Amino acid sequence: MRLSLACAVAGLMPLALAHPVEKRANTLPPVDSATDESVLQLALYLEHLETALYTGGYENFTDAQYTAAGFPAGFRDNVGVIASHEVTHASTISDILTAAGYTPVPPCTYTFPYNSPTSFVDLANMITSVGIGAYLGGGALLTDDPMLLNAASSILTVESRHDSYLRAGVGASPFPTAFDTSLTAMFAYNLAQMFIVSCPQQLPLTILPKLTLESPTPPSNLQPPTPAGTELQFSYDPSTFFVSVDPNAPLYIGLINMVTNITYTEVTSCGTGCATIPVPEGAAGAAFAVLTTFSTADALTEDQLNSYGALAGPAEVVLS
């Protein structure tokens, strides 16, 4: 048996030498269109934001502070690992853009409203949900080369793992819905603006008037999930609208959630620049509210709402 095996191996050696294993170069995906570039620039813009967020979550708190807040052993170290992933994502996207002859968008200066490990994780869940939505929305536009779509998809799955780990750390469900919620580039970009102090270079996307969720504030573990019928209160400044709106005209909140059509609900006014709606049946996970004059009867898609239907927003609403 040993002799036969030795002979077989010896017989294969010349073939192996004649046909050596080909070594592949580390080829970067191509950027074949202006659409590809715009999707990557937004992804990089958000990766810079997440890098700053997670770096702060690692550097600003000690292991003891995370433990005292009820997080499991090693949680802070894993926040540091997530930060390193975001650095890798940002550098990879920058390399792809540079190799294609584009100048990558630089990082901004940021501010993050957290003051404890728990409030950091709550905020990280919200921001990561925006990143996941942006990758879902952008992926649909990357049709020029499957290599680029695969690269973006591989980042998306890792971002989802990050979010699941964070949610589990505060006792929330790591997978609250069967589907995540896709976002257009403009909506994702606007959601990032609340954390921007200044930028050396902004993206060529419209910044909409603000829509702010005032209440309720869900518990950190998101348990129990916010039930249908719960009143959501929003604030906005009608003087900032890009179009003139009859003060007596009905307004609506379009709630973008999962893969269903947007749910449009007529608002109840609670004063100038104040509106409430009940949580619609079936809404869960991360949803995104947009103020509009269009109703359910108009049935605008997210792209249409993005293009011409939004008065203000979006505002993120974490329901479960």
Coordinates of N, CA and C in Angstrom, one line a residue, residues 36-247:
D36 N -22.5 53.6 -10.8 CA -21.6 52.8 -9.9 C -20.8 53.7 -9.0
E37 N -20.3 54.8 -9.6 CA -19.5 55.7 -8.8 C -20.3 56.4 -7.7
S38 N -21.5 56.8 -8.0 CA -22.4 57.5 -7.0 C -22.8 56.6 -5.9
V39 N -23.1 55.3 -6.2 CA -23.4 54.3 -5.2 C -22.2 54.1 -4.2
L40 N -21.0 54.0 -4.8 CA -19.8 53.7 -4.0 C -19.5 55.0 -3.2
Q41 N -19.6 56.1 -3.7 CA -19.3 57.3 -2.9 C -20.2 57.4 -1.7
L42 N -21.5 57.1 -1.9 CA -22.4 57.2 -0.7 C -22.1 56.1 0.3
A43 N -21.7 54.9 -0.2 CA -21.3 53.8 0.7 C -20.1 54.2 1.5
L44 N -19.1 54.9 0.8 CA -17.9 55.4 1.5 C -18.3 56.4 2.5
Y45 N -19.1 57.3 2.2 CA -19.6 58.4 3.1 C -20.2 57.8 4.4
L46 N -21.0 56.8 4.2 CA -21.6 56.1 5.4 C -20.5 55.2 6.1
E47 N -19.6 54.6 5.4 CA -18.6 53.9 6.1 C -17.7 54.8 7.0
H48 N -17.3 55.9 6.5 CA -16.6 56.9 7.3 C -17.4 57.2 8.6
L49 N -18.7 57.4 8.4 CA -19.5 57.8 9.6 C -19.5 56.6 10.6
E50 N -19.6 55.4 10.1 CA -19.6 54.2 11.0 C -18.3 54.0 11.6
T51 N -17.2 54.3 10.9 CA -15.9 54.1 11.4 C -15.7 55.1 12.7
A52 N -16.1 56.3 12.5 CA -16.0 57.3 13.6 C -16.9 56.8 14.8
L53 N -18.1 56.3 14.5 CA -19.1 55.9 15.5 C -18.5 54.8 16.3
Y54 N -18.0 53.7 15.7 CA -17.6 52.5 16.4 C -16.2 52.7 17.1
T55 N -15.4 53.6 16.5 CA -14.1 53.9 17.1 C -14.4 54.6 18.4
G56 N -15.4 55.5 18.4 CA -15.7 56.2 19.6 C -16.3 55.3 20.7
G57 N -17.2 54.3 20.2 CA -17.8 53.4 21.1 C -16.7 52.5 21.8
Y58 N -15.6 52.3 21.1 CA -14.5 51.5 21.7 C -13.6 52.3 22.6
E59 N -13.3 53.5 22.1 CA -12.3 54.3 22.9 C -12.9 55.1 24.0
N60 N -14.2 55.4 24.0 CA -14.7 56.3 25.0 C -15.2 55.6 26.3
F61 N -15.3 54.2 26.2 CA -15.7 53.5 27.4 C -14.8 52.3 27.7
T62 N -14.7 51.9 28.9 CA -13.8 50.8 29.3 C -14.6 49.5 29.4
D63 N -13.8 48.4 29.5 CA -14.5 47.1 29.7 C -15.4 47.1 30.9
A64 N -14.9 47.8 32.0 CA -15.7 47.8 33.2 C -17.0 48.6 33.0
Q65 N -17.0 49.6 32.2 CA -18.2 50.4 32.0 C -19.2 49.6 31.2
Y66 N -18.7 48.8 30.2 CA -19.6 47.9 29.5 C -20.2 46.9 30.4
T67 N -19.3 46.3 31.2 CA -19.8 45.2 32.1 C -20.8 45.8 33.1
A68 N -20.6 47.0 33.7 CA -21.5 47.6 34.6 C -22.8 47.9 34.0
A69 N -22.8 48.1 32.6 CA -24.1 48.4 31.9 C -24.8 47.2 31.5
G70 N -24.3 46.0 31.9 CA -25.0 44.7 31.6 C -24.6 44.0 30.4
F71 N -23.5 44.5 29.7 CA -23.1 43.8 28.5 C -22.2 42.6 28.8
P72 N -22.2 41.6 27.9 CA -21.4 40.4 28.2 C -19.9 40.7 28.1
A73 N -19.1 39.8 28.7 CA -17.7 39.9 28.6 C -17.2 39.9 27.2
G74 N -16.3 40.8 26.9 CA -15.7 40.8 25.5 C -16.5 41.8 24.6
F75 N -17.6 42.4 25.1 CA -18.4 43.2 24.2 C -17.6 44.4 23.6
R76 N -16.8 45.1 24.5 CA -16.1 46.2 24.1 C -15.0 45.8 23.0
D77 N -14.4 44.7 23.2 CA -13.4 44.2 22.2 C -14.1 44.0 20.9
N78 N -15.3 43.5 20.9 CA -16.0 43.2 19.7 C -16.4 44.5 19.0
V79 N -16.7 45.5 19.8 CA -17.0 46.9 19.2 C -15.7 47.3 18.5
G80 N -14.6 47.1 19.1 CA -13.3 47.4 18.4 C -13.1 46.6 17.1
V81 N -13.5 45.4 17.1 CA -13.5 44.6 15.9 C -14.4 45.1 14.8
I82 N -15.6 45.5 15.2 CA -16.5 46.2 14.2 C -15.9 47.4 13.7
A83 N -15.3 48.3 14.5 CA -14.6 49.5 14.1 C -13.5 49.1 13.0
S84 N -12.8 48.0 13.3 CA -11.7 47.7 12.3 C -12.3 47.2 11.0
H85 N -13.5 46.5 11.0 CA -14.2 46.2 9.8 C -14.6 47.4 9.0
E86 N -15.1 48.4 9.7 CA -15.5 49.6 9.0 C -14.3 50.3 8.3
V87 N -13.2 50.3 9.0 CA -12.0 50.8 8.4 C -11.6 50.1 7.1
T88 N -11.7 48.8 7.2 CA -11.4 47.9 6.0 C -12.4 48.2 4.9
H89 N -13.7 48.3 5.2 CA -14.7 48.6 4.2 C -14.4 49.9 3.6
A90 N -14.1 51.0 4.4 CA -13.8 52.3 3.8 C -12.6 52.3 2.9
S91 N -11.5 51.6 3.4 CA -10.3 51.6 2.6 C -10.5 50.8 1.3
T92 N -11.3 49.7 1.3 CA -11.5 48.9 0.1 C -12.3 49.7 -0.9
I93 N -13.4 50.4 -0.4 CA -14.1 51.2 -1.4 C -13.3 52.4 -1.9
S94 N -12.5 53.0 -1.1 CA -11.6 54.0 -1.6 C -10.6 53.5 -2.6
D95 N -10.1 52.3 -2.4 CA -9.2 51.7 -3.4 C -9.9 51.4 -4.7
I96 N -11.1 51.0 -4.6 CA -11.9 50.7 -5.9 C -12.1 52.0 -6.7
L97 N -12.5 53.0 -6.0 CA -12.7 54.3 -6.6 C -11.4 54.9 -7.2
T98 N -10.4 54.8 -6.4 CA -9.1 55.4 -6.9 C -8.6 54.6 -8.1
A99 N -8.7 53.3 -8.1 CA -8.2 52.5 -9.2 C -9.0 52.8 -10.5
A100 N -10.3 53.3 -10.3 CA -11.1 53.6 -11.5 C -10.9 55.1 -11.9
G101 N -10.1 55.8 -11.2 CA -9.8 57.2 -11.6 C -10.7 58.2 -10.9
Y102 N -11.4 57.8 -9.8 CA -12.3 58.8 -9.1 C -11.6 59.2 -7.8
T103 N -12.0 60.3 -7.3 CA -11.4 60.8 -6.0 C -12.4 60.4 -4.9
P104 N -12.0 59.5 -3.9 CA -12.9 59.1 -2.9 C -13.3 60.3 -2.0
V105 N -14.6 60.3 -1.6 CA -15.1 61.3 -0.7 C -14.4 61.2 0.7
P106 N -13.9 62.3 1.3 CA -13.1 62.2 2.5 C -14.1 62.1 3.7
P107 N -13.5 61.8 4.9 CA -14.4 61.8 6.1 C -14.8 63.2 6.5
C108 N -15.9 63.2 7.2 CA -16.4 64.5 7.8 C -16.0 64.6 9.2
T109 N -16.4 65.7 9.9 CA -16.4 65.8 11.3 C -17.7 65.5 11.9
Y110 N -17.8 64.6 12.9 CA -19.1 64.1 13.4 C -19.4 64.4 14.8
T111 N -20.6 64.3 15.2 CA -21.1 64.4 16.6 C -22.1 63.3 16.8
F112 N -21.9 62.6 17.9 CA -22.8 61.5 18.2 C -23.4 61.7 19.6
P113 N -24.8 61.7 19.7 CA -25.4 62.0 21.0 C -25.5 60.7 21.9
Y114 N -24.4 60.2 22.4 CA -24.4 59.1 23.3 C -23.5 59.5 24.5
N115 N -23.9 59.0 25.7 CA -23.1 59.3 26.9 C -22.9 58.1 27.8
S116 N -23.2 56.9 27.2 CA -23.0 55.7 28.0 C -22.9 54.5 27.0
P117 N -22.4 53.4 27.5 CA -22.4 52.2 26.6 C -23.8 51.9 26.0
T118 N -24.8 52.0 26.8 CA -26.1 51.6 26.3 C -26.6 52.6 25.3
S119 N -26.5 53.9 25.5 CA -26.9 54.9 24.5 C -26.1 54.8 23.2
F120 N -24.8 54.4 23.4 CA -24.0 54.2 22.2 C -24.6 53.1 21.3
V121 N -24.9 51.9 22.0 CA -25.4 50.8 21.2 C -26.8 51.1 20.6
D122 N -27.6 51.8 21.3 CA -28.9 52.2 20.8 C -28.7 53.1 19.5
L123 N -27.7 54.0 19.5 CA -27.5 54.8 18.4 C -26.8 54.0 17.3
A124 N -25.9 53.1 17.6 CA -25.3 52.3 16.6 C -26.3 51.4 15.9
N125 N -27.3 50.9 16.6 CA -28.3 50.1 15.9 C -29.1 51.0 14.9
M126 N -29.4 52.2 15.2 CA -30.1 53.1 14.3 C -29.2 53.4 13.1
I127 N -28.0 53.8 13.3 CA -27.1 54.2 12.2 C -26.8 53.0 11.3
T128 N -26.6 51.8 11.9 CA -26.3 50.6 11.1 C -27.5 50.2 10.2
S129 N -28.7 50.4 10.8 CA -29.9 50.2 10.0 C -29.9 51.1 8.7
V130 N -29.5 52.3 8.9 CA -29.4 53.2 7.7 C -28.4 52.7 6.7
G131 N -27.2 52.2 7.2 CA -26.2 51.7 6.3 C -26.7 50.4 5.5
I132 N -27.4 49.6 6.3 CA -28.0 48.3 5.6 C -29.0 48.8 4.6
G133 N -29.9 49.7 4.9 CA -30.8 50.2 3.9 C -30.2 50.8 2.7
A134 N -29.1 51.5 2.9 CA -28.4 52.1 1.7 C -27.8 51.1 0.8
Y135 N -27.2 50.1 1.4 CA -26.6 49.0 0.6 C -27.7 48.2 -0.2
L136 N -28.8 48.0 0.5 CA -29.9 47.3 -0.2 C -30.4 48.1 -1.4
G137 N -30.6 49.4 -1.2 CA -31.0 50.3 -2.2 C -30.0 50.5 -3.3
G138 N -28.7 50.6 -2.9 CA -27.7 50.8 -3.9 C -27.4 49.6 -4.7
G139 N -27.5 48.4 -4.1 CA -27.2 47.2 -4.8 C -28.1 47.0 -6.0
A140 N -29.3 47.4 -6.0 CA -30.2 47.3 -7.1 C -29.7 48.1 -8.3
L141 N -28.9 49.1 -8.1 CA -28.4 49.9 -9.2 C -27.1 49.5 -9.7
L142 N -26.4 48.5 -9.1 CA -25.1 48.0 -9.5 C -25.3 46.9 -10.5
T143 N -25.7 47.3 -11.7 CA -26.0 46.2 -12.7 C -24.9 46.1 -13.8
D144 N -23.8 46.9 -13.7 CA -22.8 46.9 -14.8 C -21.9 45.7 -14.7
D145 N -21.5 45.3 -13.5 CA -20.6 44.2 -13.3 C -20.9 43.4 -12.1
P146 N -21.0 42.1 -12.2 CA -21.4 41.3 -11.0 C -20.3 41.3 -9.9
M147 N -19.1 41.6 -10.3 CA -18.0 41.6 -9.3 C -18.2 42.7 -8.3
L148 N -18.7 43.9 -8.8 CA -18.9 45.0 -7.9 C -20.1 44.8 -7.0
L149 N -21.2 44.2 -7.6 CA -22.3 43.8 -6.8 C -22.0 42.8 -5.7
N150 N -21.1 41.8 -6.0 CA -20.7 40.9 -5.0 C -19.9 41.5 -3.9
A151 N -19.1 42.5 -4.2 CA -18.3 43.2 -3.2 C -19.2 44.0 -2.3
A152 N -20.2 44.7 -2.9 CA -21.2 45.4 -2.0 C -22.0 44.5 -1.2
S153 N -22.4 43.4 -1.8 CA -23.2 42.4 -1.0 C -22.5 41.8 0.1
S154 N -21.2 41.6 0.0 CA -20.4 41.0 1.0 C -20.2 41.9 2.2
I155 N -20.2 43.2 1.9 CA -20.2 44.2 3.0 C -21.5 44.3 3.7
L156 N -22.6 44.2 2.9 CA -24.0 44.3 3.5 C -24.2 43.1 4.5
T157 N -23.8 41.9 4.2 CA -24.0 40.8 5.1 C -23.2 41.0 6.4
V158 N -22.0 41.5 6.3 CA -21.2 41.8 7.5 C -21.9 42.9 8.4
E159 N -22.4 43.9 7.7 CA -23.1 45.0 8.5 C -24.3 44.4 9.2
S160 N -25.0 43.5 8.6 CA -26.1 42.9 9.2 C -25.7 42.1 10.5
R161 N -24.6 41.4 10.4 CA -24.0 40.7 11.5 C -23.7 41.6 12.7
H162 N -23.1 42.8 12.3 CA -22.8 43.8 13.3 C -24.0 44.2 14.1
D163 N -25.1 44.5 13.3 CA -26.3 45.0 13.9 C -27.0 43.9 14.8
S164 N -26.9 42.6 14.3 CA -27.5 41.6 15.2 C -26.7 41.4 16.5
Y165 N -25.4 41.5 16.4 CA -24.6 41.4 17.7 C -25.0 42.6 18.6
L166 N -25.1 43.8 18.1 CA -25.4 44.9 19.0 C -26.8 44.8 19.6
R167 N -27.7 44.3 18.8 CA -29.1 44.2 19.3 C -29.1 43.1 20.4
A168 N -28.5 42.0 20.2 CA -28.4 40.9 21.2 C -27.8 41.4 22.5
G169 N -26.8 42.3 22.3 CA -26.1 42.8 23.5 C -27.0 43.6 24.5
V170 N -28.1 44.3 23.9 CA -29.0 45.0 24.8 C -30.3 44.2 25.1
G171 N -30.3 42.9 24.7 CA -31.4 42.1 24.9 C -32.6 42.2 23.9
A172 N -32.3 42.9 22.8 CA -33.3 43.0 21.8 C -33.2 41.8 20.8
S173 N -34.2 41.5 20.1 CA -34.2 40.4 19.1 C -33.1 40.7 18.0
P174 N -32.2 39.8 17.8 CA -31.2 40.0 16.7 C -31.7 40.0 15.3
F175 N -33.0 39.5 15.2 CA -33.6 39.5 13.8 C -35.1 39.8 14.0
P176 N -35.5 41.1 14.1 CA -36.8 41.5 14.5 C -37.8 41.3 13.3
T177 N -37.4 41.2 12.1 CA -38.3 41.2 11.0 C -37.7 40.2 9.9
A178 N -38.7 39.7 9.1 CA -38.3 38.8 8.0 C -37.5 39.5 6.9
F179 N -37.7 40.8 6.8 CA -37.1 41.6 5.7 C -36.5 42.9 6.3
D180 N -35.4 43.3 5.7 CA -34.8 44.7 6.1 C -35.5 45.7 5.1
T181 N -35.2 47.0 5.4 CA -35.8 48.1 4.7 C -34.8 48.8 3.8
S182 N -35.1 48.8 2.5 CA -34.2 49.5 1.6 C -34.4 51.0 1.6
L183 N -33.4 51.7 1.3 CA -33.4 53.2 1.3 C -32.8 53.7 0.0
T184 N -33.4 54.8 -0.5 CA -32.8 55.5 -1.7 C -31.5 56.2 -1.2
A185 N -30.7 56.6 -2.1 CA -29.5 57.3 -1.8 C -29.8 58.6 -1.1
M186 N -30.8 59.4 -1.6 CA -31.1 60.7 -1.0 C -31.6 60.5 0.5
F187 N -32.4 59.5 0.7 CA -33.0 59.3 2.0 C -31.9 58.9 3.0
A188 N -31.0 57.9 2.6 CA -29.9 57.5 3.5 C -29.0 58.7 3.8
Y189 N -28.7 59.5 2.8 CA -27.8 60.6 2.9 C -28.4 61.6 3.9
N190 N -29.7 61.9 3.8 CA -30.4 62.8 4.8 C -30.4 62.3 6.2
L191 N -30.5 61.0 6.3 CA -30.5 60.4 7.7 C -29.1 60.6 8.3
A192 N -28.1 60.6 7.5 CA -26.7 60.8 8.0 C -26.4 62.2 8.5
Q193 N -27.2 63.1 8.0 CA -26.9 64.6 8.2 C -27.0 65.0 9.7
M194 N -27.8 64.3 10.4 CA -28.0 64.7 11.8 C -26.7 64.5 12.7
F195 N -25.7 63.7 12.1 CA -24.5 63.5 12.8 C -23.3 64.2 12.2
I196 N -23.6 65.1 11.2 CA -22.5 65.8 10.5 C -22.3 67.2 11.1
V197 N -21.1 67.5 11.5 CA -20.8 68.9 12.0 C -20.3 69.7 10.8
S198 N -19.4 69.1 10.0 CA -18.9 69.8 8.8 C -18.2 68.7 7.9
C199 N -18.2 69.0 6.6 CA -17.6 68.1 5.6 C -16.7 68.9 4.7
P200 N -15.5 68.4 4.4 CA -14.7 69.0 3.4 C -15.3 68.9 2.0
Q201 N -16.1 67.8 1.8 CA -16.8 67.6 0.5 C -18.1 66.9 0.7
Q202 N -19.2 67.5 0.4 CA -20.5 66.8 0.5 C -20.8 66.1 -0.9
L203 N -21.8 65.2 -0.9 CA -22.2 64.5 -2.1 C -23.2 65.4 -2.8
P204 N -23.4 65.2 -4.1 CA -24.3 66.0 -4.9 C -25.8 65.4 -4.7
L205 N -26.2 65.4 -3.5 CA -27.6 64.9 -3.2 C -28.3 66.0 -2.4
T206 N -29.6 66.1 -2.7 CA -30.5 67.1 -2.0 C -30.6 66.8 -0.5
I207 N -30.4 67.9 0.3 CA -30.7 67.8 1.7 C -32.1 68.3 2.0
L208 N -33.0 67.5 2.5 CA -34.4 67.9 2.7 C -34.6 68.6 4.0
P209 N -35.7 69.3 4.1 CA -36.1 69.8 5.5 C -36.2 68.6 6.5
K210 N -35.9 69.0 7.7 CA -35.9 67.9 8.8 C -37.3 67.5 9.2
L211 N -37.4 66.2 9.5 CA -38.6 65.6 10.2 C -38.0 64.9 11.4
T212 N -38.5 65.2 12.6 CA -37.9 64.6 13.8 C -39.0 63.8 14.5
L213 N -38.6 62.6 14.9 CA -39.5 61.9 15.8 C -39.3 62.3 17.2
E214 N -40.4 62.9 17.8 CA -40.3 63.4 19.2 C -40.7 62.4 20.2
S215 N -41.6 61.5 19.9 CA -42.0 60.4 20.8 C -42.7 59.3 20.1
P216 N -42.8 58.1 20.6 CA -42.1 57.7 21.9 C -40.7 57.3 21.8
T217 N -40.0 57.2 22.9 CA -38.6 56.7 22.9 C -38.7 55.3 23.4
P218 N -38.4 54.3 22.5 CA -38.5 52.9 22.9 C -37.4 52.5 23.9
P219 N -37.7 51.5 24.8 CA -36.6 51.0 25.6 C -35.5 50.4 24.8
S220 N -34.3 50.3 25.5 CA -33.1 49.9 24.7 C -33.2 48.5 24.2
N221 N -33.9 47.6 25.0 CA -34.1 46.2 24.5 C -35.2 46.1 23.5
L222 N -35.9 47.2 23.2 CA -37.0 47.2 22.2 C -38.1 46.1 22.6
Q223 N -38.2 45.8 23.9 CA -39.2 44.9 24.3 C -40.2 45.5 25.3
P224 N -41.5 45.4 25.1 CA -42.1 44.7 24.0 C -42.0 45.6 22.7
P225 N -42.1 45.0 21.5 CA -42.1 45.8 20.3 C -43.3 46.9 20.4
T226 N -43.0 48.0 19.7 CA -44.0 49.1 19.7 C -45.3 48.5 19.0
P227 N -46.4 48.5 19.7 CA -47.6 47.9 19.0 C -48.3 48.8 18.0
A228 N -49.0 48.2 17.1 CA -49.9 49.0 16.2 C -50.8 49.9 17.0
G229 N -51.0 51.1 16.5 CA -51.9 52.0 17.2 C -51.2 53.0 18.1
T230 N -49.9 52.7 18.5 CA -49.2 53.6 19.3 C -49.0 54.9 18.6
E231 N -49.2 56.0 19.3 CA -49.1 57.4 18.7 C -47.6 57.7 18.5
L232 N -47.3 58.1 17.2 CA -46.0 58.7 16.9 C -46.1 60.2 16.7
Q233 N -45.3 60.9 17.4 CA -45.3 62.4 17.2 C -44.1 62.9 16.5
F234 N -44.3 63.7 15.5 CA -43.2 64.3 14.7 C -43.2 65.8 14.8
S235 N -42.1 66.4 14.6 CA -42.0 67.8 14.4 C -41.3 68.2 13.1
Y236 N -41.6 69.4 12.6 CA -41.0 69.8 11.3 C -41.2 71.3 11.3
D237 N -40.5 72.0 10.4 CA -40.6 73.4 10.2 C -41.2 73.7 8.8
P238 N -42.5 74.1 8.7 CA -43.1 74.3 7.4 C -42.5 75.4 6.6
S239 N -41.8 76.3 7.3 CA -41.2 77.4 6.6 C -40.0 77.0 5.7
T240 N -39.5 75.7 6.0 CA -38.4 75.2 5.2 C -38.8 74.4 4.0
F241 N -40.1 74.1 3.8 CA -40.5 73.3 2.7 C -40.0 74.0 1.4
F242 N -39.6 73.1 0.4 CA -39.2 73.6 -0.9 C -40.3 74.1 -1.8
V243 N -41.6 73.7 -1.4 CA -42.7 74.1 -2.2 C -43.7 74.7 -1.3
S244 N -44.6 75.5 -1.9 CA -45.7 76.1 -1.1 C -46.8 75.1 -0.8
V245 N -47.2 75.0 0.4 CA -48.2 74.0 0.8 C -49.4 74.8 1.5
D246 N -50.6 74.6 1.0 CA -51.8 75.2 1.6 C -51.9 74.7 3.1
P247 N -51.9 75.6 4.0 CA -51.9 75.2 5.5 C -53.1 74.4 5.8

